[in-house]
Tab-separated table of C-alpha atoms in Angstrom:
chain	number	residue	atom	x	y	z
A	1	UNK	CA	0.034	0.044	0.027
A	2	UNK	CA	2.795	2.316	0.872
A	3	UNK	CA	4.591	1.748	-2.315
A	4	UNK	CA	1.284	2.203	-4.291
A	5	UNK	CA	0.636	5.651	-2.564
A	6	UNK	CA	4.294	6.820	-3.495
A	7	UNK	CA	3.896	5.722	-7.194
A	8	UNK	CA	0.808	7.647	-7.409
A	9	UNK	CA	2.085	10.629	-5.824
A	10	UNK	CA	5.393	10.800	-7.823
A	11	UNK	CA	3.528	10.206	-11.113
A	12	UNK	CA	0.971	13.108	-10.396
A	13	UNK	CA	2.914	15.811	-8.782
A	14	UNK	CA	6.112	17.736	-9.458
A	15	UNK	CA	9.051	16.685	-7.421
A	16	UNK	CA	8.783	19.181	-4.756
A	17	UNK	CA	4.849	18.527	-4.409
A	18	UNK	CA	5.821	14.832	-4.214
A	19	UNK	CA	8.488	15.404	-1.434
A	20	UNK	CA	6.150	17.523	0.490
A	21	UNK	CA	3.411	15.037	0.280
A	22	UNK	CA	5.304	11.901	1.508
A	23	UNK	CA	6.881	13.748	4.332
A	24	UNK	CA	3.446	14.888	5.443
A	25	UNK	CA	2.433	11.295	5.378
A	26	UNK	CA	5.373	10.086	7.245
A	27	UNK	CA	5.019	12.703	10.277
A	28	UNK	CA	1.254	11.770	10.241
A	29	UNK	CA	2.056	8.114	10.602
A	30	UNK	CA	4.622	8.812	13.256
A	31	UNK	CA	2.094	10.844	15.242
A	32	UNK	CA	-0.155	7.895	15.006
A	33	UNK	CA	2.353	5.570	16.039
A	34	UNK	CA	2.287	3.538	12.817
A	35	UNK	CA	5.359	1.640	12.145
A	36	UNK	CA	6.622	1.448	15.611
A	37	UNK	CA	8.135	-2.033	15.160
A	38	UNK	CA	8.604	-1.907	11.312
A	39	UNK	CA	12.178	-2.146	10.157
A	40	UNK	CA	12.065	0.918	8.053
A	41	UNK	CA	10.754	3.204	10.916
A	42	UNK	CA	11.355	1.605	14.229
A	43	UNK	CA	14.573	3.333	14.860
A	44	UNK	CA	12.841	6.795	14.817
A	45	UNK	CA	10.611	5.637	17.626
A	46	UNK	CA	13.707	4.655	19.710
A	47	UNK	CA	15.371	8.131	19.378
A	48	UNK	CA	14.337	8.982	23.095
A	49	UNK	CA	16.910	6.378	24.180
A	50	UNK	CA	19.533	7.930	22.220
A	51	UNK	CA	19.058	11.803	22.569
A	52	UNK	CA	18.623	13.740	25.652
A	53	UNK	CA	17.849	17.517	26.367
A	54	UNK	CA	21.008	19.675	25.743
A	55	UNK	CA	22.754	17.316	23.431
A	56	UNK	CA	24.666	18.281	20.306
A	57	UNK	CA	23.680	15.883	17.394
A	58	UNK	CA	24.602	15.487	13.820
A	59	UNK	CA	22.159	14.198	11.174
A	60	UNK	CA	24.153	12.896	8.103
A	61	UNK	CA	21.829	12.341	5.154
A	62	UNK	CA	19.147	14.065	6.791
A	63	UNK	CA	16.874	13.836	3.979
A	64	UNK	CA	13.341	15.111	4.610
A	65	UNK	CA	13.916	15.510	8.395
A	66	UNK	CA	12.489	12.326	9.603
A	67	UNK	CA	14.993	12.042	12.234
A	68	UNK	CA	16.154	15.695	12.527
A	69	UNK	CA	12.729	16.845	13.538
A	70	UNK	CA	12.325	14.364	16.375
A	71	UNK	CA	16.149	14.787	17.549
A	72	UNK	CA	15.490	18.634	17.507
A	73	UNK	CA	12.521	18.165	19.866
A	74	UNK	CA	14.302	15.843	22.044
A	75	UNK	CA	17.623	17.735	22.288
A	76	UNK	CA	15.335	20.955	23.308
A	77	UNK	CA	16.300	24.821	23.441
A	78	UNK	CA	19.679	24.012	24.955
A	79	UNK	CA	20.548	21.350	22.292
A	80	UNK	CA	21.821	21.742	18.783
A	81	UNK	CA	21.235	19.756	15.629
A	82	UNK	CA	23.155	19.735	12.384
A	83	UNK	CA	21.008	18.469	9.576
A	84	UNK	CA	23.499	17.409	6.615
A	85	UNK	CA	21.756	17.328	3.267
A	86	UNK	CA	23.485	17.993	0.013
A	87	UNK	CA	20.407	17.552	-2.585
A	88	UNK	CA	18.921	20.683	-3.201
A	89	UNK	CA	15.379	19.885	-4.059
A	90	UNK	CA	15.194	17.743	-0.861
A	91	UNK	CA	16.833	20.424	1.138
A	92	UNK	CA	14.222	23.018	0.371
A	93	UNK	CA	11.437	20.650	1.846
A	94	UNK	CA	13.796	19.713	4.583
A	95	UNK	CA	13.995	23.486	5.399
A	96	UNK	CA	10.162	23.772	5.320
A	97	UNK	CA	9.794	20.715	7.670
A	98	UNK	CA	12.251	21.928	10.174
A	99	UNK	CA	10.968	25.549	10.108
A	100	UNK	CA	9.802	25.424	13.562
A	101	UNK	CA	12.899	23.755	15.137
A	102	UNK	CA	14.893	26.623	16.171
A	103	UNK	CA	17.764	24.856	17.451
A	104	UNK	CA	18.521	23.013	13.947
A	105	UNK	CA	20.919	24.183	11.326
A	106	UNK	CA	21.066	22.677	7.820
A	107	UNK	CA	24.379	21.978	6.349
A	108	UNK	CA	24.151	21.957	2.587
A	109	UNK	CA	26.903	19.403	1.764
A	110	UNK	CA	27.809	15.709	1.219
A	111	UNK	CA	30.476	14.527	3.434
A	112	UNK	CA	33.544	12.984	2.400
A	113	UNK	CA	37.435	13.305	2.268
A	114	UNK	CA	37.711	16.121	-0.152
A	115	UNK	CA	36.263	19.693	-0.596
A	116	UNK	CA	34.817	19.506	-4.209
A	117	UNK	CA	31.785	19.648	-6.514
A	118	UNK	CA	30.248	16.192	-6.935
A	119	UNK	CA	27.322	14.613	-8.593
A	120	UNK	CA	24.728	12.822	-6.464
A	121	UNK	CA	22.347	10.206	-8.115
A	122	UNK	CA	19.142	8.375	-7.458
A	123	UNK	CA	18.293	5.247	-9.505
A	124	UNK	CA	15.303	4.080	-7.293
A	125	UNK	CA	12.528	5.428	-9.738
A	126	UNK	CA	13.999	3.128	-12.470
A	127	UNK	CA	13.514	0.041	-10.032
A	128	UNK	CA	10.306	0.928	-7.974
A	129	UNK	CA	8.484	3.382	-10.126
A	130	UNK	CA	8.887	6.137	-7.717
A	131	UNK	CA	11.620	8.354	-6.190
A	132	UNK	CA	12.940	6.781	-3.069
A	133	UNK	CA	13.954	10.079	-1.089
A	134	UNK	CA	16.477	8.191	0.975
A	135	UNK	CA	18.268	6.631	-1.807
A	136	UNK	CA	20.552	9.543	-3.115
A	137	UNK	CA	24.092	8.424	-3.386
A	138	UNK	CA	27.586	10.010	-4.102
A	139	UNK	CA	28.206	8.912	-7.748
A	140	UNK	CA	31.893	8.482	-7.876
A	141	UNK	CA	31.925	5.946	-10.587
A	142	UNK	CA	29.925	8.280	-12.990
A	143	UNK	CA	27.217	5.698	-14.083
A	144	UNK	CA	24.182	7.024	-15.570
A	145	UNK	CA	21.211	7.172	-13.191
A	146	UNK	CA	17.553	8.017	-13.613
A	147	UNK	CA	18.025	11.262	-11.641
A	148	UNK	CA	21.211	13.256	-10.989
A	149	UNK	CA	21.892	16.386	-8.964
A	150	UNK	CA	25.065	18.634	-8.691
A	151	UNK	CA	26.272	19.122	-4.975
A	152	UNK	CA	29.260	19.908	-2.886
A	153	UNK	CA	31.288	17.705	-0.872
A	154	UNK	CA	33.051	18.898	2.559
A	155	UNK	CA	35.152	17.216	5.018
A	156	UNK	CA	33.148	16.551	8.086
A	157	UNK	CA	36.169	16.529	10.484
A	158	UNK	CA	36.672	20.314	9.306
A	159	UNK	CA	33.022	21.316	9.372
A	160	UNK	CA	32.473	20.192	12.847
A	161	UNK	CA	36.113	20.557	14.101
A	162	UNK	CA	35.172	23.367	16.316
A	163	UNK	CA	32.331	21.575	18.120
A	164	UNK	CA	32.539	21.653	22.001
A	165	UNK	CA	30.575	18.474	22.182
A	166	UNK	CA	29.040	15.749	20.214
A	167	UNK	CA	26.645	13.517	21.821
A	168	UNK	CA	24.740	11.645	18.945
A	169	UNK	CA	25.405	10.796	15.271
A	170	UNK	CA	22.905	9.458	12.837
A	171	UNK	CA	24.143	8.292	9.490
A	172	UNK	CA	22.377	7.153	6.406
A	173	UNK	CA	24.226	7.863	3.251
A	174	UNK	CA	23.659	4.973	0.969
A	175	UNK	CA	26.862	3.192	0.905
A	176	UNK	CA	29.341	6.226	1.682
A	177	UNK	CA	29.339	5.628	5.512
A	178	UNK	CA	32.758	3.837	5.728
A	179	UNK	CA	34.347	6.728	4.036
A	180	UNK	CA	32.587	9.445	6.188
A	181	UNK	CA	33.055	7.543	9.539
A	182	UNK	CA	36.629	7.130	8.884
A	183	UNK	CA	37.155	10.838	7.924
A	184	UNK	CA	35.248	11.862	10.938
A	185	UNK	CA	37.220	9.424	13.291
A	186	UNK	CA	38.938	12.324	15.273
A	187	UNK	CA	35.570	13.476	16.340
A	188	UNK	CA	34.346	10.001	17.375
A	189	UNK	CA	37.621	9.477	19.161
A	190	UNK	CA	37.265	12.878	20.900
A	191	UNK	CA	33.492	12.978	22.042
A	192	UNK	CA	32.471	9.324	21.879
A	193	UNK	CA	28.880	9.948	20.666
A	194	UNK	CA	26.278	7.244	20.295
A	195	UNK	CA	26.029	6.448	16.700
A	196	UNK	CA	22.890	5.204	14.653
A	197	UNK	CA	24.022	4.095	11.245
A	198	UNK	CA	22.558	2.414	8.170
A	199	UNK	CA	25.073	0.061	6.637
A	200	UNK	CA	25.087	-3.028	4.517
A	201	UNK	CA	27.303	-4.999	2.143
A	202	UNK	CA	31.128	-4.713	2.153
A	203	UNK	CA	30.754	-1.449	4.238
A	204	UNK	CA	29.071	-3.341	7.216
A	205	UNK	CA	32.277	-5.278	8.554
A	206	UNK	CA	34.259	-2.240	8.026
A	207	UNK	CA	31.985	-0.165	9.994
A	208	UNK	CA	31.759	-2.746	12.862
A	209	UNK	CA	35.537	-3.073	12.878
A	210	UNK	CA	35.954	0.672	12.932
A	211	UNK	CA	33.738	1.136	15.925
A	212	UNK	CA	34.963	-2.051	17.894
A	213	UNK	CA	38.504	-0.542	17.418
A	214	UNK	CA	37.352	2.734	19.111
A	215	UNK	CA	35.808	0.832	21.934
A	216	UNK	CA	32.031	0.679	21.062
A	217	UNK	CA	29.655	-2.033	21.374
A	218	UNK	CA	26.864	-2.629	18.600
A	219	UNK	CA	23.194	-3.122	19.081
A	220	UNK	CA	20.195	-3.617	16.799
A	221	UNK	CA	16.476	-3.211	17.705
A	222	UNK	CA	14.194	-6.306	18.287
A	223	UNK	CA	10.692	-5.285	18.904
A	224	UNK	CA	11.710	-1.952	20.204
A	225	UNK	CA	14.633	-3.053	22.510
A	226	UNK	CA	18.066	-2.939	22.100
A	227	UNK	CA	19.905	-6.356	21.311
A	228	UNK	CA	23.578	-7.185	21.082
A	229	UNK	CA	24.705	-6.986	17.309
A	230	UNK	CA	24.794	-10.333	15.795
A	231	UNK	CA	26.919	-11.329	12.760
A	232	UNK	CA	23.971	-12.201	10.632
A	233	UNK	CA	21.948	-9.134	11.225
A	234	UNK	CA	21.324	-6.590	8.486
A	235	UNK	CA	19.436	-3.955	10.118
A	236	UNK	CA	20.485	-0.385	11.153
A	237	UNK	CA	23.303	-0.564	14.003
A	238	UNK	CA	23.397	1.584	17.423
A	239	UNK	CA	26.804	2.009	18.556
A	240	UNK	CA	27.378	2.765	22.262
A	241	UNK	CA	30.908	3.489	23.736
A	242	UNK	CA	31.572	0.974	26.284
A	243	UNK	CA	32.664	3.085	29.345
């Protein structure tokens, strides 16, 4: 049903209208508690266990603000949220969705190892019939994709190098997570934030190895509760520093 709704909206609305519509649907479903234990949305409901009042957080791959809006509310007026989103049309709707979040700053870049112009791509419409808003990726290989966007890349260790605290990081950047987390390693070592990260394929063991080396333990959600990470799990990972 969700896929059908997205297909109809994508085919009948301009891109911005589509993005606004699907984000409104998400926030409505969240208010109603729909998807509390669904793999695609359960981690949003778990954010109160990861973010506290006064926290400083970075949402890498903020997309339409599904996480950033909740993180902003949890961090409160004493907190700060940096919402990192490089794709201009998505960022426009993100800005609208965060317009009442006074503690949030939008960072209009992709994170990586260099400061340079890049191409972001999204091939989801070719496969599913609609634009998957969270499936934009850095097109290093230059392959032709269904939709492409120009963007700017910046080094996260430089952008956030002057932070006085960092309590939480959420990262969902479609296969670029190993690059970005390794580049931001100095911040991880300094602040030991809790980290929620989507990762898979060859990147997953690299990410697990990195955080294990840094003294973290990994967890996934099982019916709303954190359970120790297992080798065969493919779900998003919560990393907590093992004090």
